[in-house]
Coordinates of C-alpha atoms and ligand atoms in Angstrom, one line a residue:
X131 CA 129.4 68.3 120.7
X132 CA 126.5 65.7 119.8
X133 CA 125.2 66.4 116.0
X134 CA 121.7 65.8 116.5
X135 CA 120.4 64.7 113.1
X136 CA 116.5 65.0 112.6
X137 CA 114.5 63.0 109.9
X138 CA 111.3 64.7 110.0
X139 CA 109.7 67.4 111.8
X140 CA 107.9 65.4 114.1
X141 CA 111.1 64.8 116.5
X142 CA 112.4 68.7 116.4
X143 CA 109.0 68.5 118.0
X144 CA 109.2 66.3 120.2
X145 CA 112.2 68.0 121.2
X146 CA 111.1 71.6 121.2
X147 CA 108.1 70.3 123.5
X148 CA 110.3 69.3 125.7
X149 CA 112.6 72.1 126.2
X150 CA 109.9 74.8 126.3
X151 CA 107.9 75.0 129.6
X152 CA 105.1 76.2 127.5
X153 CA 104.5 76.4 123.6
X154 CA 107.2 79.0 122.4
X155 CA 106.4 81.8 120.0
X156 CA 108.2 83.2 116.8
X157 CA 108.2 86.1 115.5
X158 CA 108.5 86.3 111.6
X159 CA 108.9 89.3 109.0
X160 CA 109.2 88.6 105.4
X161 CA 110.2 91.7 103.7
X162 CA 110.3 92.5 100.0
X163 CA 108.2 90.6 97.0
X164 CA 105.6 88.0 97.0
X165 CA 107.4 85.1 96.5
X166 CA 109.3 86.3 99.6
X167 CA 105.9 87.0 101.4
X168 CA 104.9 83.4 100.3
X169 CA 108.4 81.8 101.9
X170 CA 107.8 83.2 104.8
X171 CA 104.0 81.3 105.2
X172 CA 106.0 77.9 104.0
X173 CA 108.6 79.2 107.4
X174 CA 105.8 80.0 109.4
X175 CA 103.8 76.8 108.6
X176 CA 106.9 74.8 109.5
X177 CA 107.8 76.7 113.2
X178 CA 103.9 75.6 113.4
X179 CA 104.4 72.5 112.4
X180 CA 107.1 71.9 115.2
X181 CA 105.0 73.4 118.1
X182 CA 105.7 77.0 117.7
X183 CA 103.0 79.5 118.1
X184 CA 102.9 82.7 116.0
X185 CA 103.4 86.3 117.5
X186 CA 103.1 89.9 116.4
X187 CA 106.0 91.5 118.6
X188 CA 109.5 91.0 118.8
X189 CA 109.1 91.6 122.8
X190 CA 106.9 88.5 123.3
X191 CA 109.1 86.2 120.4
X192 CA 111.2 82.9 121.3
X193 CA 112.2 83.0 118.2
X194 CA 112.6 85.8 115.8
X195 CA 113.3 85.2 111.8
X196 CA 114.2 88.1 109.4
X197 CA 112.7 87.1 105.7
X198 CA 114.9 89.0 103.9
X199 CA 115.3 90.9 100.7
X200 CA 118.4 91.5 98.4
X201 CA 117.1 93.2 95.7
X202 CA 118.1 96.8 96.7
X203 CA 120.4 98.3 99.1
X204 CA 118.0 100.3 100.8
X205 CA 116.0 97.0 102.1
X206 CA 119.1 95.3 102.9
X207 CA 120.2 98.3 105.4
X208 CA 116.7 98.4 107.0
X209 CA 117.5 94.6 107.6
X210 CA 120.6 95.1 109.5
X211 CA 119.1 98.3 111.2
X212 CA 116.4 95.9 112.7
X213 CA 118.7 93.0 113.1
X214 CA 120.9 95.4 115.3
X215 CA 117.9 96.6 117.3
X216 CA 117.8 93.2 118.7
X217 CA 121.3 93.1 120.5
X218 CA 119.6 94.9 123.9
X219 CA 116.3 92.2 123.5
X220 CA 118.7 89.2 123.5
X221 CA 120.9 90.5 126.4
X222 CA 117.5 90.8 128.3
X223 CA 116.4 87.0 127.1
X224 CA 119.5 84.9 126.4
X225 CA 117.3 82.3 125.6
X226 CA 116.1 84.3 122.6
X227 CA 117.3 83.0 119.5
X228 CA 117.6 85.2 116.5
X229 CA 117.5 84.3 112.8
X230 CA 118.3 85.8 109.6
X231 CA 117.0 84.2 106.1
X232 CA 115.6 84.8 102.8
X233 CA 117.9 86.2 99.8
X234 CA 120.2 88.2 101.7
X235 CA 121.5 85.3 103.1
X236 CA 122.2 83.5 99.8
X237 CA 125.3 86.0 99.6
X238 CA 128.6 85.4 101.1
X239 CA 129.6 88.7 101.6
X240 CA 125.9 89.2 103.7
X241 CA 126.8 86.0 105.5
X242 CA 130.7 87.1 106.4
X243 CA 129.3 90.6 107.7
X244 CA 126.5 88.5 110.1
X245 CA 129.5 86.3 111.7
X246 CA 131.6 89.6 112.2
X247 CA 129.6 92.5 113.3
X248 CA 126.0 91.1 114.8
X249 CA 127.5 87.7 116.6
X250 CA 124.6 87.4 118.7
X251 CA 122.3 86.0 115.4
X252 CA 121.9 82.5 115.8
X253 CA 120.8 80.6 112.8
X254 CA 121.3 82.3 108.7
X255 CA 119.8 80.2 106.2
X256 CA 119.0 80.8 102.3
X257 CA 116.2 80.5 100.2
X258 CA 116.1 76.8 99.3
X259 CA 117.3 75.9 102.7
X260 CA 113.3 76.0 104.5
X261 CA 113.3 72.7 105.0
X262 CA 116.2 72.8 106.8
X263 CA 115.2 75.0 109.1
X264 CA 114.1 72.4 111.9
X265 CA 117.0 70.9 112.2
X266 CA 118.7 74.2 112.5
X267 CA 116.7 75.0 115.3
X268 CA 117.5 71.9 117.1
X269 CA 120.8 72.0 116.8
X270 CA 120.5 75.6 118.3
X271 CA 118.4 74.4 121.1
X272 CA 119.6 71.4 122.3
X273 CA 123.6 71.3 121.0
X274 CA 123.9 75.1 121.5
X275 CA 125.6 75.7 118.0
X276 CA 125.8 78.3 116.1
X277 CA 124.5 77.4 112.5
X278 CA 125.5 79.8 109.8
X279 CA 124.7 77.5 106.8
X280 CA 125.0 79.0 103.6
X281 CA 122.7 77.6 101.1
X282 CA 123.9 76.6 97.9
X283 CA 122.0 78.5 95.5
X284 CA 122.2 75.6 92.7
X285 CA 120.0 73.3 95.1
X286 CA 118.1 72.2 92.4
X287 CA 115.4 70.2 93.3
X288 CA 112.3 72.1 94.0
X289 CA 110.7 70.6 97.3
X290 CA 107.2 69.9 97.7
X291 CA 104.9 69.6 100.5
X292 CA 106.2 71.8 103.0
X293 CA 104.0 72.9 105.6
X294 CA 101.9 76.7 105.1
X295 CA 100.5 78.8 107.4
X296 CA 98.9 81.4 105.1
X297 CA 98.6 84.6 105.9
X298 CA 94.9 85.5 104.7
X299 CA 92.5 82.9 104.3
X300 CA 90.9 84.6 101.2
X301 CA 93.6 85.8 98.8
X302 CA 96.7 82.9 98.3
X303 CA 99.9 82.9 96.7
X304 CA 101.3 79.9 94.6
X305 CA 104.5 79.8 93.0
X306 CA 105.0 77.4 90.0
X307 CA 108.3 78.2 89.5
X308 CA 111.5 79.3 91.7
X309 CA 114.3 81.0 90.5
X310 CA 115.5 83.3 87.0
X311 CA 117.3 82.4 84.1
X312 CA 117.4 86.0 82.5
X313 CA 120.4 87.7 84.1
X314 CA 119.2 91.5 84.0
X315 CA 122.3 93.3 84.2
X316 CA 120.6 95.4 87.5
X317 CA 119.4 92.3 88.9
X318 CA 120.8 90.3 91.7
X319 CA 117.9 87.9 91.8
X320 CA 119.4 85.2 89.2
X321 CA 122.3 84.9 92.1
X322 CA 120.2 84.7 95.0
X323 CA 117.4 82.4 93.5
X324 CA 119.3 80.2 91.3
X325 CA 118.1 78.8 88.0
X326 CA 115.1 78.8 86.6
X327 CA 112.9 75.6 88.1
X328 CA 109.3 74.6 86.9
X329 CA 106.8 73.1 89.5
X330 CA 105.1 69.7 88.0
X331 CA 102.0 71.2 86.6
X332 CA 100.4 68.1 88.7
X333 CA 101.5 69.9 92.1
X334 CA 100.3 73.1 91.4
X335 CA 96.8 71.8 90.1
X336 CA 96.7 70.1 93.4
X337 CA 97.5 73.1 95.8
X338 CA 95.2 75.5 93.4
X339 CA 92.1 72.7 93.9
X340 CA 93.0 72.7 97.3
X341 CA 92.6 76.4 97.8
X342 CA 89.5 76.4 96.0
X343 CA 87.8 74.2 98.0
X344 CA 89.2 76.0 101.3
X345 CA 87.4 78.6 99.8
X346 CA 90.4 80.9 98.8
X347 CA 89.1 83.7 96.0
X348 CA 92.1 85.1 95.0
X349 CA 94.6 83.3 93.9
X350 CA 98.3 84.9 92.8
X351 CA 100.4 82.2 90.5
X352 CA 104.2 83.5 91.3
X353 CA 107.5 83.3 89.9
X354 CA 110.2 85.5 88.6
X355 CA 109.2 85.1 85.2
X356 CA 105.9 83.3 84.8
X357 CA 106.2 83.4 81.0
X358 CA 108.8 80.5 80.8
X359 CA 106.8 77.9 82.8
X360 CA 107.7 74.8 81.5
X361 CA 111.2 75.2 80.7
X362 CA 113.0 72.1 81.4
X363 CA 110.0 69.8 82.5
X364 CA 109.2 66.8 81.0
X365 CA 105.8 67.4 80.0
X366 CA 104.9 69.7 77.4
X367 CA 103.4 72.6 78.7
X368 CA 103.3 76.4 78.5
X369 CA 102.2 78.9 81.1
X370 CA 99.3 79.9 78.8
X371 CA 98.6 76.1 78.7
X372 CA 99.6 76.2 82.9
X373 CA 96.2 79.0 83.1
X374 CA 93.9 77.1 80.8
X375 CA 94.5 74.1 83.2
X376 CA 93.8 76.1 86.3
X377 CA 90.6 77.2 85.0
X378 CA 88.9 74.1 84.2
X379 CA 89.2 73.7 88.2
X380 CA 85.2 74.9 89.1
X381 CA 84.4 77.1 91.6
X382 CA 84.0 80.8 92.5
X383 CA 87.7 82.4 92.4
X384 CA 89.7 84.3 90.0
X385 CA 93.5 84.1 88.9
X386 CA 96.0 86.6 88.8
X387 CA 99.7 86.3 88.3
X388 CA 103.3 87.6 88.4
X389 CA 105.7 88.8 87.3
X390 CA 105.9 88.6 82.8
X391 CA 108.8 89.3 81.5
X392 CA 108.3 90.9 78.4
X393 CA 110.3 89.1 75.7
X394 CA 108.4 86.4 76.7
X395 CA 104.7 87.3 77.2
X396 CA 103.2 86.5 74.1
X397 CA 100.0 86.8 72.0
X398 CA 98.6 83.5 73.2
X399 CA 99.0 84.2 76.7
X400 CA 96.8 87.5 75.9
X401 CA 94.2 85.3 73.9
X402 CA 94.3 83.4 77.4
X403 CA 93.5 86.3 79.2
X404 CA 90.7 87.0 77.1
X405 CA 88.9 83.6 76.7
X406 CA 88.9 82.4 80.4
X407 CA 86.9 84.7 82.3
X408 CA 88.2 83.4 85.9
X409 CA 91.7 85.6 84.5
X410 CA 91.8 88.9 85.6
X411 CA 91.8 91.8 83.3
X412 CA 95.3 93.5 84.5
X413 CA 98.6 92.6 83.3
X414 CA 101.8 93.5 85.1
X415 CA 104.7 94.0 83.0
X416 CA 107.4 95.4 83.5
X417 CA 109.4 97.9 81.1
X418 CA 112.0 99.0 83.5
X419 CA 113.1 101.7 81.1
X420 CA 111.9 103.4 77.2
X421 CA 115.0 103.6 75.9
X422 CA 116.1 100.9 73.5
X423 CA 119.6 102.4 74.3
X424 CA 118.9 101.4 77.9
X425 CA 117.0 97.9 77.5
X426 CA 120.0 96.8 75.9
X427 CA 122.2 97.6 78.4
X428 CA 119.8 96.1 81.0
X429 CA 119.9 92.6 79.1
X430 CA 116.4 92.8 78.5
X431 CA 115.8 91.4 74.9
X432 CA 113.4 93.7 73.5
X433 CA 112.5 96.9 72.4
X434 CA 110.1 99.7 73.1
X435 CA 108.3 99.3 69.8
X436 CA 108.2 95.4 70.3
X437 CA 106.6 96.3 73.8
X438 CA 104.2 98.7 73.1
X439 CA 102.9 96.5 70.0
X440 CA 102.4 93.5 72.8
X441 CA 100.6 96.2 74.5
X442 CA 98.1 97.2 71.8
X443 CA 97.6 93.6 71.2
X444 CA 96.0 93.4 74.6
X445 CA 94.4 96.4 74.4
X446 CA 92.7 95.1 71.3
X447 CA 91.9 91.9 72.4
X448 CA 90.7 92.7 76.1
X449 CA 88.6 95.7 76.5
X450 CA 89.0 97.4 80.1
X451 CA 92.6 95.4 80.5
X452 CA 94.7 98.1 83.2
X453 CA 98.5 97.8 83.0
X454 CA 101.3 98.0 85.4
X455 CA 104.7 97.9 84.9
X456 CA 108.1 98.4 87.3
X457 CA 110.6 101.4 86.2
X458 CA 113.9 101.8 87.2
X459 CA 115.4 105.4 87.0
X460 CA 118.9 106.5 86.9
X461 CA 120.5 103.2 85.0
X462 CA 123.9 103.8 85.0
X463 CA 124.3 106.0 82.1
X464 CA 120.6 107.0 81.8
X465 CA 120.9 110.3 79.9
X466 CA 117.8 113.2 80.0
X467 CA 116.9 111.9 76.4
X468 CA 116.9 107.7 77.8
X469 CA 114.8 109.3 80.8
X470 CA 112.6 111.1 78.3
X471 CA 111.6 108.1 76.2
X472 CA 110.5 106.4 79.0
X473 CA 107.9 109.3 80.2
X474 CA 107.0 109.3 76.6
X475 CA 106.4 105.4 76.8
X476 CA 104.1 105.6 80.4
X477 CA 102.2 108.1 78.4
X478 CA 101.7 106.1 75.1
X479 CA 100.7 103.2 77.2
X480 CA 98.5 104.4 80.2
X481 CA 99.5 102.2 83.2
X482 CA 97.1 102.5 86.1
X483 CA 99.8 101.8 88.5
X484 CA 103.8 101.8 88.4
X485 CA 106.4 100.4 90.6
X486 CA 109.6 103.0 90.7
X487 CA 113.0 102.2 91.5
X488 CA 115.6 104.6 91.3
X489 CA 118.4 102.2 90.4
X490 CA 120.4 100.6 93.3
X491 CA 124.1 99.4 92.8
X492 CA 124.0 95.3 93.3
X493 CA 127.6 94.1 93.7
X494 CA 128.6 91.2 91.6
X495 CA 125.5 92.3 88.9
X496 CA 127.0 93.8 85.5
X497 CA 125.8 96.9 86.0
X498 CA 127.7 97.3 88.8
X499 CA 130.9 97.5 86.9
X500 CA 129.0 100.1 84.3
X501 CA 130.3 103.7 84.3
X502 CA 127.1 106.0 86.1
X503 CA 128.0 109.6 85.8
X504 CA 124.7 110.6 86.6
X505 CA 124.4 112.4 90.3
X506 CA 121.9 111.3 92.9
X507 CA 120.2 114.9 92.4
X508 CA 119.3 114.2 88.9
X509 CA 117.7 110.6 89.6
X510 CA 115.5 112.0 92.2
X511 CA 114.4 114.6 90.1
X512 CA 113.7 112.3 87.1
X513 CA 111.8 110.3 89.6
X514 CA 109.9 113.4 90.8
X515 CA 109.0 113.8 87.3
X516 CA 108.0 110.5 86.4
X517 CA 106.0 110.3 89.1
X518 CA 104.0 113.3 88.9
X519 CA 103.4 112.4 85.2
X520 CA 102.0 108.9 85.8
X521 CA 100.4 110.6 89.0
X522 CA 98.5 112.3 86.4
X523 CA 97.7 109.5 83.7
X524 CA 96.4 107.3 86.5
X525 CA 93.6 109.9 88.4
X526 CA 92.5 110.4 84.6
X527 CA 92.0 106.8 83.9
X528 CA 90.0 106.1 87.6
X529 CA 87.9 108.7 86.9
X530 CA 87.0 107.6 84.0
X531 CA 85.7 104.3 85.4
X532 CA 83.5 106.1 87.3
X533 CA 79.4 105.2 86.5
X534 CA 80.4 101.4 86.0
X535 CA 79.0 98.9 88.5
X536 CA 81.8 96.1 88.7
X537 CA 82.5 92.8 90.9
X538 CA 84.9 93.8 93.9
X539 CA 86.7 90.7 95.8
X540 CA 86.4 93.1 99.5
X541 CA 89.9 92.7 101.1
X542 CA 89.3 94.8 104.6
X543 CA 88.8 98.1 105.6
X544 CA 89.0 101.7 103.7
X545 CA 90.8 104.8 105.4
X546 CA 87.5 106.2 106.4
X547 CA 86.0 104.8 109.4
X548 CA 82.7 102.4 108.4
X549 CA 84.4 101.8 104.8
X550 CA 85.8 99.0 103.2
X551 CA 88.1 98.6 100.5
X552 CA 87.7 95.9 97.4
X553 CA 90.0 95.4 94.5
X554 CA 88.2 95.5 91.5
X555 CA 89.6 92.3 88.5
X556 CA 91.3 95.5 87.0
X557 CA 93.4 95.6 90.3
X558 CA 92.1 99.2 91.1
X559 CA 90.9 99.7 94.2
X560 CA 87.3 100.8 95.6
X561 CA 86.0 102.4 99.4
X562 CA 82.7 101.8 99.9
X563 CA 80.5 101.8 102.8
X564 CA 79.3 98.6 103.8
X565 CA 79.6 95.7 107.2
X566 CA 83.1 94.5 107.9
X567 CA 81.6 90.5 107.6
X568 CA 81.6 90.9 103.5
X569 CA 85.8 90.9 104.3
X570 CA 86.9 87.7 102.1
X571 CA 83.8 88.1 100.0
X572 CA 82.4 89.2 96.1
X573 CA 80.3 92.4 96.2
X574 CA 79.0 94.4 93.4
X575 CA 79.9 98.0 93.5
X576 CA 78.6 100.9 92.3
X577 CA 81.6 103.7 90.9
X578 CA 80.3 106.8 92.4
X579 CA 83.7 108.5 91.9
X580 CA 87.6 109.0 93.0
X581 CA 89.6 110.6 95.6
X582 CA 93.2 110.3 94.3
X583 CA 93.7 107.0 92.6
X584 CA 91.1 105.2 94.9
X585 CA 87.6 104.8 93.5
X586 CA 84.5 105.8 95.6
X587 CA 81.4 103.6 95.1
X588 CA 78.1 102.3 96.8
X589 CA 77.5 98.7 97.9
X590 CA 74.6 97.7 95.3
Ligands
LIG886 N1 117.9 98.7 91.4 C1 116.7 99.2 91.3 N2 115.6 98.5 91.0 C2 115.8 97.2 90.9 N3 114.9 96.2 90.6 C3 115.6 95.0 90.5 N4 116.9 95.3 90.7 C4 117.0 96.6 90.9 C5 118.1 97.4 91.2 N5 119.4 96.9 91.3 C6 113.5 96.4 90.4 C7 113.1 96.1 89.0 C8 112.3 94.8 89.2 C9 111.7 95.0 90.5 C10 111.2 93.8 91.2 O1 112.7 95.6 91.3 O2 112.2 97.1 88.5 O3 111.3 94.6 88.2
LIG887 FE1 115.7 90.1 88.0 FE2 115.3 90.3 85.3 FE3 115.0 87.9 86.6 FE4 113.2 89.9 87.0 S1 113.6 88.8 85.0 S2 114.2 88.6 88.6 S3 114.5 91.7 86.9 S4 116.9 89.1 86.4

């Protein structure tokens, strides 16, 4: 058969014009984190780019793309589970071509269990392989092959310019660096994402002044581990240096960003924080456990004590700063005294919100090969109990905020009907009462109270 080899988007559509009677539509779901979320805009702003239009059911779909996820079992079962669904749909539509993408794809054994069991997927592509993705689906279309292309994860060179078709035209993500150096022993990420890579600080200057002037409030700088920004560029530059940058760009917009890694947040990125006002007051970062015992055994390079002294620091530096922080439960080996240090640590700190994992075996990770005695019954109920501990920490602390008036960025609407909800710079969240048109838009709320771990307030 013909290889059809394409040099630019602009013949894949050419030909997809020509073998659709009318524009086709595709059908993508990203699952998992925001860099994933933020792949699948760059996907969807490339289908766009080649003439597909963009649809919200898998019914409708020409084309339908699984974003996937790899960092724990559970989303990678829910993956096959809707991959499966999709047999009866494709025997109804042979036309219907069905692709599977994102970090899940990266591994071989993923990629083996796709060609044996679900033979009716069409196109499997990793990560670093979006560009690629036209060509794919030409090949598909007009050659009727099969391509299963495993991406090699070491693709170094980060790629620039590829098309976006955000998802929100207020709040934007923008990754300045791909990838993870840091080997957690839990983590499958490092084998998925590949190496640590910087964006030129150039390039993301350019998309952030870009968003700006679209108009774009909210904008979310990404990567695994935004603290070692920099790390094999050319130019000299830090991510604290990276933020200062960013906000010399003028305009009416604030920055957040994710995810630290705490070995290497340091006390000038919280002196950042605290002199540029367009940062937001919140800091995400991860402890995953409060057991030095633990961290060790996670690969994490530091300690509780070195952690909550990071965390004083900011407290110190920048009043009404909220944390959050992700927690894995049931490490392999996790003992009631590990489990306890780390309720003791949620307390000593006072995160407003927590991410909570109960650990998930990664084959081909460390931990993996780790001995974990510990039954399923004792991680849930250590999650129960970390849960209903922060549960309580956190309806204490928004409570407390209630009687301020504060600037919300409104972000759509509340669970009562005629609210709205708006995300204060502390990253809680506030329902209020006002017209749906201030969506995408400052406000300045009144705190009248809480329900849960959702403020109340009144449009002033
Ligand atoms: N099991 C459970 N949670 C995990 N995470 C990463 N890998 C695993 C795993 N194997 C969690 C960590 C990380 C977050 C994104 O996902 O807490 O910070
Ligand atoms: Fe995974 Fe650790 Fe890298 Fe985060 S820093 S992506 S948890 S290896």
């Amino acid at each position: 058969m013909e290889i059809i080899h394409f040099e630019h988007n602009k013949q894949a559509a050419e030909l997809v014009a020509k073998w659709y009677d009318s524009p086709p539509l595709a059908y993508v779901h990203s699952f998992g984190c925001q860099q994933n979320v933020n792949d699948g805009e760059k996907i969807k702003g490339v289908l766009a780019d080649i003439g597909y239009g963009m649809c919200d059911s898998v019914e409708e779909a020409d084309l339908i793309l699984f974003n996937t996820c790899a960092v724990r079992e559970h989303a990678e079962q829910r993956v096959f589970g809707n991959v499966g669904a999709l047999k009866r749909l494709k025997k109804d539509k042979p036309g219907l071509i069905i692709g599977l993408c994102g970090c899940m794809a990266q591994q071989q054994s993923i990629v083996d269990k796709i060609r044996e069991s679900y033979p009716f997927v069409d196109i499997v592509f990793g990560v670093n392989g979006i560009d690629t993705l036209p060509q794919l689906l030409c090949e598909k279309i007009a050659g009727n092959k099969k391509r299963i292309l495993l991406t090699p994860t070491e693709r170094a060179e980060v790629v620039e310019e590829t098309p976006i078709r955000r998802d929100s035209n207020f709040r934007a993500w923008l990754p300045i660096m791909y990838g993870c150096d840091n080997f957690c022993t839990y983590c499958i990420v490092p084998y998925v994402r590949g190496r640590e890579r910087s964006r030129r600080s150039a390039d993301i200057l350019a998309e952030f002044k870009e968003l700006v002037a679209a108009g774009y409030k909210e904008i979310t700088l990404l990567g695994q581990n935004v603290n070692s920004y920099g790390k094999g560029l050319e130019e000299q530059i830090d991510f604290s240096d990276l933020l200062n940058l960013l906000c010399t760009v003028p305009g009416d917009y604030h920055i957040r960003f994710m995810t630290s890694h705490p070995k290497d947040a340091s006390r000038k990125l919280i002196d950042t924080i605290a002199a540029q006002d367009k940062i937001c007051n919140h800091l995400h970062l991860p402890v995953q456990s409060g057991s030095d015992r633990i961290l060790a055994q996670m690969n994490r390079h530091y300690t509780v004590a070195q952690y909550l002294e990071l965390m004083d620091y900011a407290k110190e530096k920048i009043p009404g700063i909220t944390f959050s922080s992700d927690i894995i439960v049931g490490f392999p080996g996790e003992t009631e005294e590990d489990f306890e240090g780390t309720l003791e640590l949620i307390r000593k700190v006072g995160y407003m919100q927590l991410f909570t994992f109960i650990y998930s075996k990664r084959s081909g990770t460390k931990a993996a090969t780790m001995p974990d005695p510990i039954t399923r019954k004792e991680k849930t109920d250590r999650m129960a109990r970390l849960l209903s501990v922060q549960d309580e920490i956190a309806r204490k602390l928004v409570a407390d905020m209630t009687g301020q008036t504060q600037r919300v960025l409104v972000e759509g609407s509340g669970r009562d009907e005629g609210t709205l909800s708006g995300r204060l710079t502390n990253n809680l969240v506030v329902e209020f009462t006002a017209e749906p048109s201030l969506v995408g838009s400052y406000a300045m709320v009144h705190l009248t109270g809480s329900r849960g771990t959702v403020l109340k307030g009144e449009l002033v």
